[in-house]
Amino acid sequence: MKKFLKSFIYAWEGIKDGFRHGRNMKSHGLSAMIVLIAGWFTGLSQIEWMIICIVIAGVMALELMNTAVEYVVDLVTTEFHPLAKKAKDIAAGSVFVFAIASAIIGCIIFFPKWFG
C-alpha cells in the first residue's frame, strides 16, 4: 500500500517538473485555463465538458511524455545524433498533432455557441 501511495507522489513530482522545466507545458497550461474559463462563461453541456477535459488531459499528457523523451535522449547523448533528433522531433510531433486536433474540437464546440 505504501508503494502504491508513493507512486502518486512520484507522478505529482513529474507533473511539477514538467511545468517547471518543460518548454511548452506552461503555454499548454495557460491555454487550458483560457478554455476552462471560456467554457464556464459559454455554458457547456456535460458532454462538452467531458470532451474538453479529455482533450486538455491528452495534450498535457503528451507534453509530459515529450519532455520525458527529451530527458532520456539528453541522458543518453550530449552530441548531435540523427536518431536522437528523430526521437525528439517525433515526440514533439505527437503533441502537435493532438494540439491541432484539440483546436479543431474546440472550434466545433465553441463556434456554434458563439456565432450560431
mmCIF file with all atom_site columns, C-alpha atoms in Angstrom:
data_model
loop_
_atom_site.group_PDB
_atom_site.id
_atom_site.type_symbol
_atom_site.label_atom_id
_atom_site.label_alt_id
_atom_site.label_comp_id
_atom_site.label_asym_id
_atom_site.label_entity_id
_atom_site.label_seq_id
_atom_site.pdbx_PDB_ins_code
_atom_site.Cartn_x
_atom_site.Cartn_y
_atom_site.Cartn_z
_atom_site.occupancy
_atom_site.B_iso_or_equiv
_atom_site.pdbx_formal_charge
_atom_site.auth_seq_id
_atom_site.auth_comp_id
_atom_site.auth_asym_id
_atom_site.auth_atom_id
_atom_site.pdbx_PDB_model_num
ATOM 1   C CA . MET A 1 1   ? 0.000   0.000  0.000   1.00 0.00 ? 1   MET A CA 1
ATOM 2   C CA . LYS A 1 2   ? 2.875   2.343  0.871   1.00 0.00 ? 2   LYS A CA 1
ATOM 3   C CA . LYS A 1 3   ? 4.473   1.711  -2.525  1.00 0.00 ? 3   LYS A CA 1
ATOM 4   C CA . PHE A 1 4   ? 1.156   2.411  -4.223  1.00 0.00 ? 4   PHE A CA 1
ATOM 5   C CA . LEU A 1 5   ? 0.738   5.747  -2.433  1.00 0.00 ? 5   LEU A CA 1
ATOM 6   C CA . LYS A 1 6   ? 4.325   6.726  -3.250  1.00 0.00 ? 6   LYS A CA 1
ATOM 7   C CA . SER A 1 7   ? 3.537   6.283  -6.948  1.00 0.00 ? 7   SER A CA 1
ATOM 8   C CA . PHE A 1 8   ? 1.132   9.237  -6.673  1.00 0.00 ? 8   PHE A CA 1
ATOM 9   C CA . ILE A 1 9   ? 3.875   11.345 -5.102  1.00 0.00 ? 9   ILE A CA 1
ATOM 10  C CA . TYR A 1 10  ? 6.266   10.422 -7.912  1.00 0.00 ? 10  TYR A CA 1
ATOM 11  C CA . ALA A 1 11  ? 3.614   11.228 -10.513 1.00 0.00 ? 11  ALA A CA 1
ATOM 12  C CA . TRP A 1 12  ? 2.955   14.628 -8.910  1.00 0.00 ? 12  TRP A CA 1
ATOM 13  C CA . GLU A 1 13  ? 6.703   15.323 -8.909  1.00 0.00 ? 13  GLU A CA 1
ATOM 14  C CA . GLY A 1 14  ? 6.752   14.545 -12.631 1.00 0.00 ? 14  GLY A CA 1
ATOM 15  C CA . ILE A 1 15  ? 3.894   16.938 -13.306 1.00 0.00 ? 15  ILE A CA 1
ATOM 16  C CA . LYS A 1 16  ? 5.581   19.699 -11.291 1.00 0.00 ? 16  LYS A CA 1
ATOM 17  C CA . ASP A 1 17  ? 8.861   19.121 -13.139 1.00 0.00 ? 17  ASP A CA 1
ATOM 18  C CA . GLY A 1 18  ? 7.028   19.243 -16.450 1.00 0.00 ? 18  GLY A CA 1
ATOM 19  C CA . PHE A 1 19  ? 5.630   22.667 -15.592 1.00 0.00 ? 19  PHE A CA 1
ATOM 20  C CA . ARG A 1 20  ? 8.953   23.912 -14.217 1.00 0.00 ? 20  ARG A CA 1
ATOM 21  C CA . HIS A 1 21  ? 11.230  22.677 -16.992 1.00 0.00 ? 21  HIS A CA 1
ATOM 22  C CA . GLY A 1 22  ? 9.077   21.575 -19.921 1.00 0.00 ? 22  GLY A CA 1
ATOM 23  C CA . ARG A 1 23  ? 9.386   24.029 -22.774 1.00 0.00 ? 23  ARG A CA 1
ATOM 24  C CA . ASN A 1 24  ? 5.731   24.191 -23.698 1.00 0.00 ? 24  ASN A CA 1
ATOM 25  C CA . MET A 1 25  ? 3.911   22.949 -20.593 1.00 0.00 ? 25  MET A CA 1
ATOM 26  C CA . LYS A 1 26  ? 3.309   26.451 -19.255 1.00 0.00 ? 26  LYS A CA 1
ATOM 27  C CA . SER A 1 27  ? 1.739   27.595 -22.524 1.00 0.00 ? 27  SER A CA 1
ATOM 28  C CA . HIS A 1 28  ? -0.458  24.476 -22.595 1.00 0.00 ? 28  HIS A CA 1
ATOM 29  C CA . GLY A 1 29  ? -1.473  25.207 -19.000 1.00 0.00 ? 29  GLY A CA 1
ATOM 30  C CA . LEU A 1 30  ? -2.362  28.796 -19.870 1.00 0.00 ? 30  LEU A CA 1
ATOM 31  C CA . SER A 1 31  ? -4.340  27.626 -22.905 1.00 0.00 ? 31  SER A CA 1
ATOM 32  C CA . ALA A 1 32  ? -6.189  25.123 -20.723 1.00 0.00 ? 32  ALA A CA 1
ATOM 33  C CA . MET A 1 33  ? -7.102  27.848 -18.225 1.00 0.00 ? 33  MET A CA 1
ATOM 34  C CA . ILE A 1 34  ? -8.417  30.088 -21.031 1.00 0.00 ? 34  ILE A CA 1
ATOM 35  C CA . VAL A 1 35  ? -10.504 27.220 -22.443 1.00 0.00 ? 35  VAL A CA 1
ATOM 36  C CA . LEU A 1 36  ? -11.889 26.345 -19.000 1.00 0.00 ? 36  LEU A CA 1
ATOM 37  C CA . ILE A 1 37  ? -12.862 29.976 -18.339 1.00 0.00 ? 37  ILE A CA 1
ATOM 38  C CA . ALA A 1 38  ? -14.406 30.266 -21.815 1.00 0.00 ? 38  ALA A CA 1
ATOM 39  C CA . GLY A 1 39  ? -16.306 27.037 -21.189 1.00 0.00 ? 39  GLY A CA 1
ATOM 40  C CA . TRP A 1 40  ? -17.613 28.366 -17.889 1.00 0.00 ? 40  TRP A CA 1
ATOM 41  C CA . PHE A 1 41  ? -18.901 31.569 -19.479 1.00 0.00 ? 41  PHE A CA 1
ATOM 42  C CA . THR A 1 42  ? -20.222 29.778 -22.562 1.00 0.00 ? 42  THR A CA 1
ATOM 43  C CA . GLY A 1 43  ? -22.280 27.291 -20.579 1.00 0.00 ? 43  GLY A CA 1
ATOM 44  C CA . LEU A 1 44  ? -21.061 23.997 -21.981 1.00 0.00 ? 44  LEU A CA 1
ATOM 45  C CA . SER A 1 45  ? -23.136 20.837 -21.634 1.00 0.00 ? 45  SER A CA 1
ATOM 46  C CA . GLN A 1 46  ? -21.942 17.907 -19.552 1.00 0.00 ? 46  GLN A CA 1
ATOM 47  C CA . ILE A 1 47  ? -20.817 16.015 -22.666 1.00 0.00 ? 47  ILE A CA 1
ATOM 48  C CA . GLU A 1 48  ? -18.956 19.067 -23.954 1.00 0.00 ? 48  GLU A CA 1
ATOM 49  C CA . TRP A 1 49  ? -17.172 19.443 -20.604 1.00 0.00 ? 49  TRP A CA 1
ATOM 50  C CA . MET A 1 50  ? -16.148 15.785 -20.733 1.00 0.00 ? 50  MET A CA 1
ATOM 51  C CA . ILE A 1 51  ? -14.731 16.247 -24.232 1.00 0.00 ? 51  ILE A CA 1
ATOM 52  C CA . ILE A 1 52  ? -12.868 19.412 -23.208 1.00 0.00 ? 52  ILE A CA 1
ATOM 53  C CA . CYS A 1 53  ? -11.405 17.665 -20.129 1.00 0.00 ? 53  CYS A CA 1
ATOM 54  C CA . ILE A 1 54  ? -10.250 14.674 -22.195 1.00 0.00 ? 54  ILE A CA 1
ATOM 55  C CA . VAL A 1 55  ? -8.682  16.942 -24.808 1.00 0.00 ? 55  VAL A CA 1
ATOM 56  C CA . ILE A 1 56  ? -6.869  19.087 -22.207 1.00 0.00 ? 56  ILE A CA 1
ATOM 57  C CA . ALA A 1 57  ? -5.638  15.982 -20.369 1.00 0.00 ? 57  ALA A CA 1
ATOM 58  C CA . GLY A 1 58  ? -4.456  14.470 -23.655 1.00 0.00 ? 58  GLY A CA 1
ATOM 59  C CA . VAL A 1 59  ? -2.400  17.498 -24.606 1.00 0.00 ? 59  VAL A CA 1
ATOM 60  C CA . MET A 1 60  ? -0.883  17.724 -21.124 1.00 0.00 ? 60  MET A CA 1
ATOM 61  C CA . ALA A 1 61  ? -0.098  14.003 -21.003 1.00 0.00 ? 61  ALA A CA 1
ATOM 62  C CA . LEU A 1 62  ? 1.546   14.060 -24.428 1.00 0.00 ? 62  LEU A CA 1
ATOM 63  C CA . GLU A 1 63  ? 3.580   17.128 -23.488 1.00 0.00 ? 63  GLU A CA 1
ATOM 64  C CA . LEU A 1 64  ? 4.793   15.334 -20.345 1.00 0.00 ? 64  LEU A CA 1
ATOM 65  C CA . MET A 1 65  ? 5.763   12.319 -22.472 1.00 0.00 ? 65  MET A CA 1
ATOM 66  C CA . ASN A 1 66  ? 7.547   14.628 -24.909 1.00 0.00 ? 66  ASN A CA 1
ATOM 67  C CA . THR A 1 67  ? 9.520   16.119 -22.010 1.00 0.00 ? 67  THR A CA 1
ATOM 68  C CA . ALA A 1 68  ? 10.359  12.614 -20.781 1.00 0.00 ? 68  ALA A CA 1
ATOM 69  C CA . VAL A 1 69  ? 11.661  11.640 -24.236 1.00 0.00 ? 69  VAL A CA 1
ATOM 70  C CA . GLU A 1 70  ? 13.800  14.793 -24.315 1.00 0.00 ? 70  GLU A CA 1
ATOM 71  C CA . TYR A 1 71  ? 15.248  13.968 -20.882 1.00 0.00 ? 71  TYR A CA 1
ATOM 72  C CA . VAL A 1 72  ? 16.071  10.384 -21.878 1.00 0.00 ? 72  VAL A CA 1
ATOM 73  C CA . VAL A 1 73  ? 17.692  11.426 -25.151 1.00 0.00 ? 73  VAL A CA 1
ATOM 74  C CA . ASP A 1 74  ? 19.733  14.097 -23.360 1.00 0.00 ? 74  ASP A CA 1
ATOM 75  C CA . LEU A 1 75  ? 20.779  11.496 -20.780 1.00 0.00 ? 75  LEU A CA 1
ATOM 76  C CA . VAL A 1 76  ? 21.970  9.076  -23.447 1.00 0.00 ? 76  VAL A CA 1
ATOM 77  C CA . THR A 1 77  ? 23.947  11.543 -25.560 1.00 0.00 ? 77  THR A CA 1
ATOM 78  C CA . THR A 1 78  ? 25.148  15.115 -25.402 1.00 0.00 ? 78  THR A CA 1
ATOM 79  C CA . GLU A 1 79  ? 26.352  15.003 -29.001 1.00 0.00 ? 79  GLU A CA 1
ATOM 80  C CA . PHE A 1 80  ? 24.155  15.508 -32.041 1.00 0.00 ? 80  PHE A CA 1
ATOM 81  C CA . HIS A 1 81  ? 22.883  12.239 -33.406 1.00 0.00 ? 81  HIS A CA 1
ATOM 82  C CA . PRO A 1 82  ? 20.303  11.909 -36.199 1.00 0.00 ? 82  PRO A CA 1
ATOM 83  C CA . LEU A 1 83  ? 18.321  9.288  -34.268 1.00 0.00 ? 83  LEU A CA 1
ATOM 84  C CA . ALA A 1 84  ? 18.255  11.478 -31.157 1.00 0.00 ? 84  ALA A CA 1
ATOM 85  C CA . LYS A 1 85  ? 16.873  14.309 -33.287 1.00 0.00 ? 85  LYS A CA 1
ATOM 86  C CA . LYS A 1 86  ? 14.262  11.999 -34.802 1.00 0.00 ? 86  LYS A CA 1
ATOM 87  C CA . ALA A 1 87  ? 13.150  10.797 -31.366 1.00 0.00 ? 87  ALA A CA 1
ATOM 88  C CA . LYS A 1 88  ? 12.733  14.364 -30.127 1.00 0.00 ? 88  LYS A CA 1
ATOM 89  C CA . ASP A 1 89  ? 11.042  15.537 -33.329 1.00 0.00 ? 89  ASP A CA 1
ATOM 90  C CA . ILE A 1 90  ? 8.583   12.636 -33.371 1.00 0.00 ? 90  ILE A CA 1
ATOM 91  C CA . ALA A 1 91  ? 7.686   13.144 -29.704 1.00 0.00 ? 91  ALA A CA 1
ATOM 92  C CA . ALA A 1 92  ? 7.115   16.855 -30.361 1.00 0.00 ? 92  ALA A CA 1
ATOM 93  C CA . GLY A 1 93  ? 5.116   15.980 -33.467 1.00 0.00 ? 93  GLY A CA 1
ATOM 94  C CA . SER A 1 94  ? 2.750   13.807 -31.443 1.00 0.00 ? 94  SER A CA 1
ATOM 95  C CA . VAL A 1 95  ? 1.960   16.770 -29.199 1.00 0.00 ? 95  VAL A CA 1
ATOM 96  C CA . PHE A 1 96  ? 1.471   18.995 -32.251 1.00 0.00 ? 96  PHE A CA 1
ATOM 97  C CA . VAL A 1 97  ? -0.946  16.567 -33.908 1.00 0.00 ? 97  VAL A CA 1
ATOM 98  C CA . PHE A 1 98  ? -3.060  16.307 -30.759 1.00 0.00 ? 98  PHE A CA 1
ATOM 99  C CA . ALA A 1 99  ? -2.927  20.076 -30.159 1.00 0.00 ? 99  ALA A CA 1
ATOM 100 C CA . ILE A 1 100 ? -4.212  20.735 -33.701 1.00 0.00 ? 100 ILE A CA 1
ATOM 101 C CA . ALA A 1 101 ? -6.983  18.161 -33.232 1.00 0.00 ? 101 ALA A CA 1
ATOM 102 C CA . SER A 1 102 ? -7.803  19.801 -29.876 1.00 0.00 ? 102 SER A CA 1
ATOM 103 C CA . ALA A 1 103 ? -8.074  23.224 -31.504 1.00 0.00 ? 103 ALA A CA 1
ATOM 104 C CA . ILE A 1 104 ? -10.429 21.796 -34.142 1.00 0.00 ? 104 ILE A CA 1
ATOM 105 C CA . ILE A 1 105 ? -12.550 20.140 -31.442 1.00 0.00 ? 105 ILE A CA 1
ATOM 106 C CA . GLY A 1 106 ? -12.613 23.435 -29.537 1.00 0.00 ? 106 GLY A CA 1
ATOM 107 C CA . CYS A 1 107 ? -13.848 25.234 -32.651 1.00 0.00 ? 107 CYS A CA 1
ATOM 108 C CA . ILE A 1 108 ? -16.547 22.597 -33.195 1.00 0.00 ? 108 ILE A CA 1
ATOM 109 C CA . ILE A 1 109 ? -17.740 23.025 -29.597 1.00 0.00 ? 109 ILE A CA 1
ATOM 110 C CA . PHE A 1 110 ? -17.417 26.791 -29.137 1.00 0.00 ? 110 PHE A CA 1
ATOM 111 C CA . PHE A 1 111 ? -18.089 28.403 -32.534 1.00 0.00 ? 111 PHE A CA 1
ATOM 112 C CA . PRO A 1 112 ? -21.762 27.341 -32.870 1.00 0.00 ? 112 PRO A CA 1
ATOM 113 C CA . LYS A 1 113 ? -22.432 28.708 -29.381 1.00 0.00 ? 113 LYS A CA 1
ATOM 114 C CA . TRP A 1 114 ? -20.654 31.992 -30.060 1.00 0.00 ? 114 TRP A CA 1
ATOM 115 C CA . PHE A 1 115 ? -21.561 32.613 -33.699 1.00 0.00 ? 115 PHE A CA 1
ATOM 116 C CA . GLY A 1 116 ? -24.609 30.433 -34.281 1.00 0.00 ? 116 GLY A CA 1
#
